[in-house]
Amino acid sequence: PDGAGDSLTIHQDARVFAATLPGGSDLTSPLVAGRRAWLQVVTGEVTMQGHRLGAGDGAAVSDEPSLHLTSRDDSDVLLFDLP
């Protein structure tokens, strides 16, 4: 929201993260207590918390200490950290 690290300022209580994951890679992102997240799979296929998601799929996440992704093939994802 504040342009930290040369990021775009969006004037909202939100952060948006993008990741490109090579097939077979893992990514774990901590989630702040009391906040929610939205994961959007742009391309490829990932497994999130044991759930398989493909391109175009999204998932809401709350009450989790972290988000764990495993890419099943080359994938691009967006993670929205929301109030």
PDB file of N, CA, C and O in Angstrom:
ATOM      1  N   PRO A   1       0.808  -1.214   0.000  1.00  0.00           N
ATOM      2  CA  PRO A   1       0.000   0.000   0.000  1.00  0.00           C
ATOM      3  C   PRO A   1       0.848   1.274   0.000  1.00  0.00           C
ATOM      4  O   PRO A   1       0.372   2.325  -0.348  1.00  0.00           O
ATOM      5  N   ASP A   2       2.129   1.162   0.404  1.00  0.00           N
ATOM      6  CA  ASP A   2       2.941   2.350   0.637  1.00  0.00           C
ATOM      7  C   ASP A   2       4.110   2.525  -0.329  1.00  0.00           C
ATOM      8  O   ASP A   2       4.948   3.383  -0.135  1.00  0.00           O
ATOM      9  N   GLY A   3       4.200   1.734  -1.356  1.00  0.00           N
ATOM     10  CA  GLY A   3       5.298   1.860  -2.307  1.00  0.00           C
ATOM     11  C   GLY A   3       6.620   1.311  -1.799  1.00  0.00           C
ATOM     12  O   GLY A   3       7.674   1.627  -2.342  1.00  0.00           O
ATOM     13  N   ALA A   4       6.583   0.471  -0.761  1.00  0.00           N
ATOM     14  CA  ALA A   4       7.811  -0.092  -0.192  1.00  0.00           C
ATOM     15  C   ALA A   4       8.575  -0.894  -1.236  1.00  0.00           C
ATOM     16  O   ALA A   4       7.979  -1.593  -2.057  1.00  0.00           O
ATOM     17  N   GLY A   5       9.897  -0.784  -1.216  1.00  0.00           N
ATOM     18  CA  GLY A   5      10.736  -1.564  -2.120  1.00  0.00           C
ATOM     19  C   GLY A   5      10.468  -1.286  -3.585  1.00  0.00           C
ATOM     20  O   GLY A   5      10.505  -2.193  -4.398  1.00  0.00           O
ATOM     21  N   ASP A   6      10.166  -0.030  -3.902  1.00  0.00           N
ATOM     22  CA  ASP A   6       9.881   0.373  -5.284  1.00  0.00           C
ATOM     23  C   ASP A   6       8.626  -0.290  -5.857  1.00  0.00           C
ATOM     24  O   ASP A   6       8.487  -0.427  -7.067  1.00  0.00           O
ATOM     25  N   SER A   7       7.714  -0.707  -4.990  1.00  0.00           N
ATOM     26  CA  SER A   7       6.459  -1.289  -5.486  1.00  0.00           C
ATOM     27  C   SER A   7       5.476  -0.174  -5.821  1.00  0.00           C
ATOM     28  O   SER A   7       5.649   0.983  -5.439  1.00  0.00           O
ATOM     29  N   LEU A   8       4.442  -0.534  -6.527  1.00  0.00           N
ATOM     30  CA  LEU A   8       3.400   0.398  -6.929  1.00  0.00           C
ATOM     31  C   LEU A   8       2.530   0.740  -5.724  1.00  0.00           C
ATOM     32  O   LEU A   8       2.108  -0.141  -4.978  1.00  0.00           O
ATOM     33  N   THR A   9       2.252   2.012  -5.503  1.00  0.00           N
ATOM     34  CA  THR A   9       1.365   2.441  -4.428  1.00  0.00           C
ATOM     35  C   THR A   9      -0.078   2.284  -4.895  1.00  0.00           C
ATOM     36  O   THR A   9      -0.445   2.780  -5.966  1.00  0.00           O
ATOM     37  N   ILE A  10      -0.907   1.577  -4.094  1.00  0.00           N
ATOM     38  CA  ILE A  10      -2.289   1.340  -4.497  1.00  0.00           C
ATOM     39  C   ILE A  10      -3.321   2.007  -3.585  1.00  0.00           C
ATOM     40  O   ILE A  10      -4.504   1.915  -3.823  1.00  0.00           O
ATOM     41  N   HIS A  11      -2.881   2.672  -2.510  1.00  0.00           N
ATOM     42  CA  HIS A  11      -3.762   3.400  -1.600  1.00  0.00           C
ATOM     43  C   HIS A  11      -4.865   2.511  -1.028  1.00  0.00           C
ATOM     44  O   HIS A  11      -6.022   2.930  -0.903  1.00  0.00           O
ATOM     45  N   GLN A  12      -4.531   1.275  -0.718  1.00  0.00           N
ATOM     46  CA  GLN A  12      -5.462   0.323  -0.111  1.00  0.00           C
ATOM     47  C   GLN A  12      -4.698  -0.479   0.937  1.00  0.00           C
ATOM     48  O   GLN A  12      -3.475  -0.582   0.881  1.00  0.00           O
ATOM     49  N   ASP A  13      -5.415  -1.074   1.866  1.00  0.00           N
ATOM     50  CA  ASP A  13      -4.809  -1.936   2.865  1.00  0.00           C
ATOM     51  C   ASP A  13      -4.664  -3.331   2.265  1.00  0.00           C
ATOM     52  O   ASP A  13      -5.385  -4.260   2.622  1.00  0.00           O
ATOM     53  N   ALA A  14      -3.785  -3.446   1.289  1.00  0.00           N
ATOM     54  CA  ALA A  14      -3.596  -4.714   0.584  1.00  0.00           C
ATOM     55  C   ALA A  14      -2.186  -4.765   0.012  1.00  0.00           C
ATOM     56  O   ALA A  14      -1.575  -3.733  -0.250  1.00  0.00           O
ATOM     57  N   ARG A  15      -1.705  -5.966  -0.167  1.00  0.00           N
ATOM     58  CA  ARG A  15      -0.431  -6.193  -0.850  1.00  0.00           C
ATOM     59  C   ARG A  15      -0.679  -7.260  -1.903  1.00  0.00           C
ATOM     60  O   ARG A  15      -1.459  -8.189  -1.685  1.00  0.00           O
ATOM     61  N   VAL A  16      -0.014  -7.127  -3.033  1.00  0.00           N
ATOM     62  CA  VAL A  16      -0.160  -8.078  -4.122  1.00  0.00           C
ATOM     63  C   VAL A  16       1.230  -8.607  -4.461  1.00  0.00           C
ATOM     64  O   VAL A  16       2.158  -7.834  -4.685  1.00  0.00           O
ATOM     65  N   PHE A  17       1.353  -9.928  -4.475  1.00  0.00           N
ATOM     66  CA  PHE A  17       2.625 -10.582  -4.778  1.00  0.00           C
ATOM     67  C   PHE A  17       2.439 -11.444  -6.019  1.00  0.00           C
ATOM     68  O   PHE A  17       1.405 -12.081  -6.192  1.00  0.00           O
ATOM     69  N   ALA A  18       3.451 -11.476  -6.854  1.00  0.00           N
ATOM     70  CA  ALA A  18       3.437 -12.312  -8.060  1.00  0.00           C
ATOM     71  C   ALA A  18       4.621 -13.268  -7.978  1.00  0.00           C
ATOM     72  O   ALA A  18       5.695 -12.903  -7.505  1.00  0.00           O
ATOM     73  N   ALA A  19       4.402 -14.490  -8.450  1.00  0.00           N
ATOM     74  CA  ALA A  19       5.483 -15.476  -8.461  1.00  0.00           C
ATOM     75  C   ALA A  19       5.393 -16.329  -9.714  1.00  0.00           C
ATOM     76  O   ALA A  19       4.296 -16.671 -10.167  1.00  0.00           O
ATOM     77  N   THR A  20       6.549 -16.640 -10.261  1.00  0.00           N
ATOM     78  CA  THR A  20       6.680 -17.607 -11.340  1.00  0.00           C
ATOM     79  C   THR A  20       7.356 -18.822 -10.741  1.00  0.00           C
ATOM     80  O   THR A  20       8.457 -18.714 -10.197  1.00  0.00           O
ATOM     81  N   LEU A  21       6.686 -19.961 -10.795  1.00  0.00           N
ATOM     82  CA  LEU A  21       7.188 -21.188 -10.166  1.00  0.00           C
ATOM     83  C   LEU A  21       7.528 -22.229 -11.228  1.00  0.00           C
ATOM     84  O   LEU A  21       6.641 -22.655 -11.972  1.00  0.00           O
ATOM     85  N   PRO A  22       8.777 -22.651 -11.297  1.00  0.00           N
ATOM     86  CA  PRO A  22       9.112 -23.756 -12.198  1.00  0.00           C
ATOM     87  C   PRO A  22       8.404 -25.029 -11.729  1.00  0.00           C
ATOM     88  O   PRO A  22       8.139 -25.200 -10.527  1.00  0.00           O
ATOM     89  N   GLY A  23       8.087 -25.912 -12.645  1.00  0.00           N
ATOM     90  CA  GLY A  23       7.436 -27.173 -12.290  1.00  0.00           C
ATOM     91  C   GLY A  23       8.180 -27.916 -11.193  1.00  0.00           C
ATOM     92  O   GLY A  23       9.400 -28.001 -11.214  1.00  0.00           O
ATOM     93  N   GLY A  24       7.445 -28.407 -10.216  1.00  0.00           N
ATOM     94  CA  GLY A  24       8.025 -29.176  -9.118  1.00  0.00           C
ATOM     95  C   GLY A  24       8.598 -28.347  -7.983  1.00  0.00           C
ATOM     96  O   GLY A  24       9.138 -28.895  -7.032  1.00  0.00           O
ATOM     97  N   SER A  25       8.453 -27.035  -8.039  1.00  0.00           N
ATOM     98  CA  SER A  25       9.006 -26.204  -6.968  1.00  0.00           C
ATOM     99  C   SER A  25       7.973 -25.951  -5.879  1.00  0.00           C
ATOM    100  O   SER A  25       6.768 -26.071  -6.082  1.00  0.00           O
ATOM    101  N   ASP A  26       8.473 -25.594  -4.700  1.00  0.00           N
ATOM    102  CA  ASP A  26       7.642 -25.303  -3.533  1.00  0.00           C
ATOM    103  C   ASP A  26       7.811 -23.847  -3.143  1.00  0.00           C
ATOM    104  O   ASP A  26       8.892 -23.275  -3.291  1.00  0.00           O
ATOM    105  N   LEU A  27       6.745 -23.271  -2.604  1.00  0.00           N
ATOM    106  CA  LEU A  27       6.775 -21.903  -2.099  1.00  0.00           C
ATOM    107  C   LEU A  27       5.910 -21.860  -0.853  1.00  0.00           C
ATOM    108  O   LEU A  27       4.768 -22.329  -0.867  1.00  0.00           O
ATOM    109  N   THR A  28       6.452 -21.303   0.227  1.00  0.00           N
ATOM    110  CA  THR A  28       5.688 -21.102   1.450  1.00  0.00           C
ATOM    111  C   THR A  28       5.709 -19.619   1.776  1.00  0.00           C
ATOM    112  O   THR A  28       6.765 -18.995   1.782  1.00  0.00           O
ATOM    113  N   SER A  29       4.525 -19.062   2.018  1.00  0.00           N
ATOM    114  CA  SER A  29       4.395 -17.652   2.352  1.00  0.00           C
ATOM    115  C   SER A  29       3.670 -17.531   3.682  1.00  0.00           C
ATOM    116  O   SER A  29       2.562 -18.056   3.825  1.00  0.00           O
ATOM    117  N   PRO A  30       4.282 -16.867   4.665  1.00  0.00           N
ATOM    118  CA  PRO A  30       3.578 -16.676   5.939  1.00  0.00           C
ATOM    119  C   PRO A  30       2.381 -15.749   5.744  1.00  0.00           C
ATOM    120  O   PRO A  30       2.409 -14.858   4.887  1.00  0.00           O
ATOM    121  N   LEU A  31       1.329 -15.973   6.509  1.00  0.00           N
ATOM    122  CA  LEU A  31       0.152 -15.122   6.483  1.00  0.00           C
ATOM    123  C   LEU A  31       0.003 -14.467   7.847  1.00  0.00           C
ATOM    124  O   LEU A  31       0.130 -15.135   8.879  1.00  0.00           O
ATOM    125  N   VAL A  32      -0.262 -13.183   7.862  1.00  0.00           N
ATOM    126  CA  VAL A  32      -0.386 -12.431   9.109  1.00  0.00           C
ATOM    127  C   VAL A  32      -1.715 -12.774   9.775  1.00  0.00           C
ATOM    128  O   VAL A  32      -2.763 -12.792   9.112  1.00  0.00           O
ATOM    129  N   ALA A  33      -1.663 -13.050  11.075  1.00  0.00           N
ATOM    130  CA  ALA A  33      -2.884 -13.377  11.831  1.00  0.00           C
ATOM    131  C   ALA A  33      -3.908 -12.255  11.683  1.00  0.00           C
ATOM    132  O   ALA A  33      -3.564 -11.073  11.720  1.00  0.00           O
ATOM    133  N   GLY A  34      -5.165 -12.633  11.483  1.00  0.00           N
ATOM    134  CA  GLY A  34      -6.242 -11.667  11.365  1.00  0.00           C
ATOM    135  C   GLY A  34      -6.450 -11.123   9.959  1.00  0.00           C
ATOM    136  O   GLY A  34      -7.358 -10.342   9.730  1.00  0.00           O
ATOM    137  N   ARG A  35      -5.589 -11.525   9.027  1.00  0.00           N
ATOM    138  CA  ARG A  35      -5.748 -11.093   7.635  1.00  0.00           C
ATOM    139  C   ARG A  35      -6.164 -12.272   6.793  1.00  0.00           C
ATOM    140  O   ARG A  35      -6.095 -13.415   7.220  1.00  0.00           O
ATOM    141  N   ARG A  36      -6.588 -11.996   5.595  1.00  0.00           N
ATOM    142  CA  ARG A  36      -7.017 -13.040   4.662  1.00  0.00           C
ATOM    143  C   ARG A  36      -6.143 -12.980   3.415  1.00  0.00           C
ATOM    144  O   ARG A  36      -5.427 -12.014   3.195  1.00  0.00           O
ATOM    145  N   ALA A  37      -6.255 -14.006   2.607  1.00  0.00           N
ATOM    146  CA  ALA A  37      -5.491 -14.030   1.360  1.00  0.00           C
ATOM    147  C   ALA A  37      -6.373 -14.580   0.249  1.00  0.00           C
ATOM    148  O   ALA A  37      -7.329 -15.317   0.499  1.00  0.00           O
ATOM    149  N   TRP A  38      -6.035 -14.194  -0.960  1.00  0.00           N
ATOM    150  CA  TRP A  38      -6.660 -14.742  -2.160  1.00  0.00           C
ATOM    151  C   TRP A  38      -5.532 -15.169  -3.067  1.00  0.00           C
ATOM    152  O   TRP A  38      -4.633 -14.377  -3.363  1.00  0.00           O
ATOM    153  N   LEU A  39      -5.556 -16.418  -3.495  1.00  0.00           N
ATOM    154  CA  LEU A  39      -4.576 -16.929  -4.442  1.00  0.00           C
ATOM    155  C   LEU A  39      -5.251 -17.072  -5.793  1.00  0.00           C
ATOM    156  O   LEU A  39      -6.324 -17.667  -5.893  1.00  0.00           O
ATOM    157  N   GLN A  40      -4.627 -16.510  -6.821  1.00  0.00           N
ATOM    158  CA  GLN A  40      -5.138 -16.626  -8.186  1.00  0.00           C
ATOM    159  C   GLN A  40      -4.071 -17.314  -9.030  1.00  0.00           C
ATOM    160  O   GLN A  40      -2.932 -16.852  -9.086  1.00  0.00           O
ATOM    161  N   VAL A  41      -4.435 -18.424  -9.660  1.00  0.00           N
ATOM    162  CA  VAL A  41      -3.516 -19.126 -10.544  1.00  0.00           C
ATOM    163  C   VAL A  41      -3.703 -18.543 -11.940  1.00  0.00           C
ATOM    164  O   VAL A  41      -4.793 -18.613 -12.511  1.00  0.00           O
ATOM    165  N   VAL A  42      -2.644 -17.956 -12.470  1.00  0.00           N
ATOM    166  CA  VAL A  42      -2.709 -17.309 -13.778  1.00  0.00           C
ATOM    167  C   VAL A  42      -2.432 -18.330 -14.880  1.00  0.00           C
ATOM    168  O   VAL A  42      -3.177 -18.431 -15.848  1.00  0.00           O
ATOM    169  N   THR A  43      -1.350 -19.077 -14.729  1.00  0.00           N
ATOM    170  CA  THR A  43      -1.008 -20.129 -15.690  1.00  0.00           C
ATOM    171  C   THR A  43      -0.525 -21.349 -14.919  1.00  0.00           C
ATOM    172  O   THR A  43      -0.069 -21.252 -13.780  1.00  0.00           O
ATOM    173  N   GLY A  44      -0.627 -22.502 -15.547  1.00  0.00           N
ATOM    174  CA  GLY A  44      -0.106 -23.724 -14.940  1.00  0.00           C
ATOM    175  C   GLY A  44      -1.063 -24.369 -13.963  1.00  0.00           C
ATOM    176  O   GLY A  44      -2.279 -24.138 -13.995  1.00  0.00           O
ATOM    177  N   GLU A  45      -0.487 -25.149 -13.064  1.00  0.00           N
ATOM    178  CA  GLU A  45      -1.275 -25.884 -12.067  1.00  0.00           C
ATOM    179  C   GLU A  45      -0.450 -25.993 -10.794  1.00  0.00           C
ATOM    180  O   GLU A  45       0.742 -26.311 -10.829  1.00  0.00           O
ATOM    181  N   VAL A  46      -1.103 -25.720  -9.649  1.00  0.00           N
ATOM    182  CA  VAL A  46      -0.435 -25.804  -8.355  1.00  0.00           C
ATOM    183  C   VAL A  46      -1.297 -26.602  -7.381  1.00  0.00           C
ATOM    184  O   VAL A  46      -2.505 -26.767  -7.588  1.00  0.00           O
ATOM    185  N   THR A  47      -0.667 -27.074  -6.338  1.00  0.00           N
ATOM    186  CA  THR A  47      -1.373 -27.646  -5.203  1.00  0.00           C
ATOM    187  C   THR A  47      -1.183 -26.683  -4.039  1.00  0.00           C
ATOM    188  O   THR A  47      -0.055 -26.297  -3.727  1.00  0.00           O
ATOM    189  N   MET A  48      -2.299 -26.263  -3.423  1.00  0.00           N
ATOM    190  CA  MET A  48      -2.264 -25.343  -2.294  1.00  0.00           C
ATOM    191  C   MET A  48      -2.964 -26.007  -1.114  1.00  0.00           C
ATOM    192  O   MET A  48      -4.144 -26.363  -1.227  1.00  0.00           O
ATOM    193  N   GLN A  49      -2.239 -26.209  -0.022  1.00  0.00           N
ATOM    194  CA  GLN A  49      -2.819 -26.820   1.172  1.00  0.00           C
ATOM    195  C   GLN A  49      -3.551 -28.119   0.802  1.00  0.00           C
ATOM    196  O   GLN A  49      -4.595 -28.430   1.343  1.00  0.00           O
ATOM    197  N   GLY A  50      -3.007 -28.861  -0.162  1.00  0.00           N
ATOM    198  CA  GLY A  50      -3.595 -30.135  -0.557  1.00  0.00           C
ATOM    199  C   GLY A  50      -4.684 -30.056  -1.612  1.00  0.00           C
ATOM    200  O   GLY A  50      -5.236 -31.075  -2.014  1.00  0.00           O
ATOM    201  N   HIS A  51      -5.016 -28.852  -2.080  1.00  0.00           N
ATOM    202  CA  HIS A  51      -6.053 -28.659  -3.094  1.00  0.00           C
ATOM    203  C   HIS A  51      -5.416 -28.322  -4.431  1.00  0.00           C
ATOM    204  O   HIS A  51      -4.586 -27.417  -4.513  1.00  0.00           O
ATOM    205  N   ARG A  52      -5.821 -29.013  -5.475  1.00  0.00           N
ATOM    206  CA  ARG A  52      -5.277 -28.787  -6.818  1.00  0.00           C
ATOM    207  C   ARG A  52      -6.023 -27.634  -7.485  1.00  0.00           C
ATOM    208  O   ARG A  52      -7.248 -27.615  -7.523  1.00  0.00           O
ATOM    209  N   LEU A  53      -5.245 -26.658  -8.010  1.00  0.00           N
ATOM    210  CA  LEU A  53      -5.801 -25.495  -8.685  1.00  0.00           C
ATOM    211  C   LEU A  53      -5.133 -25.332 -10.037  1.00  0.00           C
ATOM    212  O   LEU A  53      -3.909 -25.455 -10.144  1.00  0.00           O
ATOM    213  N   GLY A  54      -5.926 -25.039 -11.063  1.00  0.00           N
ATOM    214  CA  GLY A  54      -5.403 -24.836 -12.407  1.00  0.00           C
ATOM    215  C   GLY A  54      -5.548 -23.396 -12.847  1.00  0.00           C
ATOM    216  O   GLY A  54      -6.125 -22.557 -12.136  1.00  0.00           O
ATOM    217  N   ALA A  55      -5.055 -23.099 -14.035  1.00  0.00           N
ATOM    218  CA  ALA A  55      -5.121 -21.749 -14.587  1.00  0.00           C
ATOM    219  C   ALA A  55      -6.553 -21.227 -14.541  1.00  0.00           C
ATOM    220  O   ALA A  55      -7.490 -21.916 -14.929  1.00  0.00           O
ATOM    221  N   GLY A  56      -6.701 -20.027 -14.006  1.00  0.00           N
ATOM    222  CA  GLY A  56      -8.024 -19.415 -13.875  1.00  0.00           C
ATOM    223  C   GLY A  56      -8.687 -19.662 -12.534  1.00  0.00           C
ATOM    224  O   GLY A  56      -9.637 -18.981 -12.187  1.00  0.00           O
ATOM    225  N   ASP A  57      -8.187 -20.633 -11.767  1.00  0.00           N
ATOM    226  CA  ASP A  57      -8.774 -20.919 -10.459  1.00  0.00           C
ATOM    227  C   ASP A  57      -8.258 -19.927  -9.417  1.00  0.00           C
ATOM    228  O   ASP A  57      -7.139 -19.438  -9.495  1.00  0.00           O
ATOM    229  N   GLY A  58      -9.099 -19.672  -8.434  1.00  0.00           N
ATOM    230  CA  GLY A  58      -8.732 -18.832  -7.305  1.00  0.00           C
ATOM    231  C   GLY A  58      -9.182 -19.500  -6.023  1.00  0.00           C
ATOM    232  O   GLY A  58     -10.062 -20.368  -6.042  1.00  0.00           O
ATOM    233  N   ALA A  59      -8.577 -19.105  -4.914  1.00  0.00           N
ATOM    234  CA  ALA A  59      -8.950 -19.687  -3.626  1.00  0.00           C
ATOM    235  C   ALA A  59      -8.801 -18.642  -2.528  1.00  0.00           C
ATOM    236  O   ALA A  59      -7.800 -17.921  -2.470  1.00  0.00           O
ATOM    237  N   ALA A  60      -9.804 -18.566  -1.669  1.00  0.00           N
ATOM    238  CA  ALA A  60      -9.764 -17.704  -0.495  1.00  0.00           C
ATOM    239  C   ALA A  60      -9.131 -18.474   0.652  1.00  0.00           C
ATOM    240  O   ALA A  60      -9.409 -19.664   0.834  1.00  0.00           O
ATOM    241  N   VAL A  61      -8.316 -17.786   1.422  1.00  0.00           N
ATOM    242  CA  VAL A  61      -7.619 -18.413   2.543  1.00  0.00           C
ATOM    243  C   VAL A  61      -7.785 -17.530   3.768  1.00  0.00           C
ATOM    244  O   VAL A  61      -7.565 -16.314   3.698  1.00  0.00           O
ATOM    245  N   SER A  62      -8.176 -18.138   4.888  1.00  0.00           N
ATOM    246  CA  SER A  62      -8.238 -17.406   6.157  1.00  0.00           C
ATOM    247  C   SER A  62      -7.912 -18.377   7.281  1.00  0.00           C
ATOM    248  O   SER A  62      -8.025 -19.591   7.125  1.00  0.00           O
ATOM    249  N   ASP A  63      -7.490 -17.818   8.399  1.00  0.00           N
ATOM    250  CA  ASP A  63      -7.173 -18.603   9.602  1.00  0.00           C
ATOM    251  C   ASP A  63      -6.100 -19.659   9.350  1.00  0.00           C
ATOM    252  O   ASP A  63      -6.178 -20.769   9.885  1.00  0.00           O
ATOM    253  N   GLU A  64      -5.118 -19.337   8.525  1.00  0.00           N
ATOM    254  CA  GLU A  64      -3.974 -20.219   8.270  1.00  0.00           C
ATOM    255  C   GLU A  64      -2.709 -19.436   8.596  1.00  0.00           C
ATOM    256  O   GLU A  64      -2.607 -18.253   8.255  1.00  0.00           O
ATOM    257  N   PRO A  65      -1.727 -20.060   9.237  1.00  0.00           N
ATOM    258  CA  PRO A  65      -0.479 -19.345   9.554  1.00  0.00           C
ATOM    259  C   PRO A  65       0.410 -19.132   8.332  1.00  0.00           C
ATOM    260  O   PRO A  65       1.226 -18.217   8.305  1.00  0.00           O
ATOM    261  N   SER A  66       0.243 -19.981   7.320  1.00  0.00           N
ATOM    262  CA  SER A  66       1.051 -19.838   6.113  1.00  0.00           C
ATOM    263  C   SER A  66       0.328 -20.504   4.945  1.00  0.00           C
ATOM    264  O   SER A  66      -0.606 -21.271   5.119  1.00  0.00           O
ATOM    265  N   LEU A  67       0.814 -20.178   3.766  1.00  0.00           N
ATOM    266  CA  LEU A  67       0.275 -20.735   2.534  1.00  0.00           C
ATOM    267  C   LEU A  67       1.396 -21.528   1.878  1.00  0.00           C
ATOM    268  O   LEU A  67       2.480 -20.996   1.666  1.00  0.00           O
ATOM    269  N   HIS A  68       1.130 -22.796   1.577  1.00  0.00           N
ATOM    270  CA  HIS A  68       2.153 -23.636   0.952  1.00  0.00           C
ATOM    271  C   HIS A  68       1.682 -24.051  -0.434  1.00  0.00           C
ATOM    272  O   HIS A  68       0.596 -24.596  -0.593  1.00  0.00           O
ATOM    273  N   LEU A  69       2.517 -23.768  -1.434  1.00  0.00           N
ATOM    274  CA  LEU A  69       2.221 -24.115  -2.821  1.00  0.00           C
ATOM    275  C   LEU A  69       3.268 -25.069  -3.360  1.00  0.00           C
ATOM    276  O   LEU A  69       4.449 -24.931  -3.064  1.00  0.00           O
ATOM    277  N   THR A  70       2.833 -26.005  -4.164  1.00  0.00           N
ATOM    278  CA  THR A  70       3.724 -26.856  -4.949  1.00  0.00           C
ATOM    279  C   THR A  70       3.258 -26.754  -6.392  1.00  0.00           C
ATOM    280  O   THR A  70       2.088 -26.992  -6.683  1.00  0.00           O
ATOM    281  N   SER A  71       4.164 -26.363  -7.288  1.00  0.00           N
ATOM    282  CA  SER A  71       3.784 -26.248  -8.693  1.00  0.00           C
ATOM    283  C   SER A  71       3.876 -27.616  -9.347  1.00  0.00           C
ATOM    284  O   SER A  71       4.851 -28.335  -9.183  1.00  0.00           O
ATOM    285  N   ARG A  72       2.836 -27.964 -10.070  1.00  0.00           N
ATOM    286  CA  ARG A  72       2.801 -29.251 -10.756  1.00  0.00           C
ATOM    287  C   ARG A  72       3.458 -29.127 -12.128  1.00  0.00           C
ATOM    288  O   ARG A  72       3.925 -30.098 -12.683  1.00  0.00           O
ATOM    289  N   ASP A  73       3.445 -27.914 -12.679  1.00  0.00           N
ATOM    290  CA  ASP A  73       4.176 -27.587 -13.900  1.00  0.00           C
ATOM    291  C   ASP A  73       4.533 -26.104 -13.809  1.00  0.00           C
ATOM    292  O   ASP A  73       4.244 -25.462 -12.805  1.00  0.00           O
ATOM    293  N   ASP A  74       5.185 -25.548 -14.818  1.00  0.00           N
ATOM    294  CA  ASP A  74       5.535 -24.130 -14.770  1.00  0.00           C
ATOM    295  C   ASP A  74       4.256 -23.323 -14.553  1.00  0.00           C
ATOM    296  O   ASP A  74       3.276 -23.490 -15.282  1.00  0.00           O
ATOM    297  N   SER A  75       4.273 -22.462 -13.534  1.00  0.00           N
ATOM    298  CA  SER A  75       3.056 -21.757 -13.129  1.00  0.00           C
ATOM    299  C   SER A  75       3.349 -20.320 -12.749  1.00  0.00           C
ATOM    300  O   SER A  75       4.435 -19.998 -12.263  1.00  0.00           O
ATOM    301  N   ASP A  76       2.350 -19.463 -12.963  1.00  0.00           N
ATOM    302  CA  ASP A  76       2.375 -18.080 -12.496  1.00  0.00           C
ATOM    303  C   ASP A  76       1.194 -17.896 -11.565  1.00  0.00           C
ATOM    304  O   ASP A  76       0.068 -18.294 -11.892  1.00  0.00           O
ATOM    305  N   VAL A  77       1.450 -17.281 -10.401  1.00  0.00           N
ATOM    306  CA  VAL A  77       0.390 -17.073  -9.413  1.00  0.00           C
ATOM    307  C   VAL A  77       0.438 -15.644  -8.887  1.00  0.00           C
ATOM    308  O   VAL A  77       1.488 -14.996  -8.902  1.00  0.00           O
ATOM    309  N   LEU A  78      -0.704 -15.182  -8.422  1.00  0.00           N
ATOM    310  CA  LEU A  78      -0.821 -13.908  -7.724  1.00  0.00           C
ATOM    311  C   LEU A  78      -1.373 -14.195  -6.335  1.00  0.00           C
ATOM    312  O   LEU A  78      -2.312 -14.983  -6.176  1.00  0.00           O
ATOM    313  N   LEU A  79      -0.791 -13.544  -5.335  1.00  0.00           N
ATOM    314  CA  LEU A  79      -1.259 -13.692  -3.963  1.00  0.00           C
ATOM    315  C   LEU A  79      -1.647 -12.306  -3.456  1.00  0.00           C
ATOM    316  O   LEU A  79      -0.826 -11.376  -3.477  1.00  0.00           O
ATOM    317  N   PHE A  80      -2.896 -12.166  -3.034  1.00  0.00           N
ATOM    318  CA  PHE A  80      -3.412 -10.911  -2.508  1.00  0.00           C
ATOM    319  C   PHE A  80      -3.520 -11.036  -0.990  1.00  0.00           C
ATOM    320  O   PHE A  80      -4.210 -11.932  -0.500  1.00  0.00           O
ATOM    321  N   ASP A  81      -2.832 -10.174  -0.255  1.00  0.00           N
ATOM    322  CA  ASP A  81      -2.891 -10.115   1.207  1.00  0.00           C
ATOM    323  C   ASP A  81      -3.905  -9.024   1.541  1.00  0.00           C
ATOM    324  O   ASP A  81      -3.703  -7.847   1.222  1.00  0.00           O
ATOM    325  N   LEU A  82      -5.028  -9.412   2.177  1.00  0.00           N
ATOM    326  CA  LEU A  82      -6.173  -8.532   2.361  1.00  0.00           C
ATOM    327  C   LEU A  82      -6.593  -8.446   3.824  1.00  0.00           C
ATOM    328  O   LEU A  82      -6.363  -9.376   4.594  1.00  0.00           O
ATOM    329  N   PRO A  83      -7.280  -7.342   4.196  1.00  0.00           N
ATOM    330  CA  PRO A  83      -7.760  -7.233   5.586  1.00  0.00           C
ATOM    331  C   PRO A  83      -8.900  -8.193   5.875  1.00  0.00           C
ATOM    332  O   PRO A  83      -9.524  -8.724   5.016  1.00  0.00           O
TER     333      PRO A  83
END
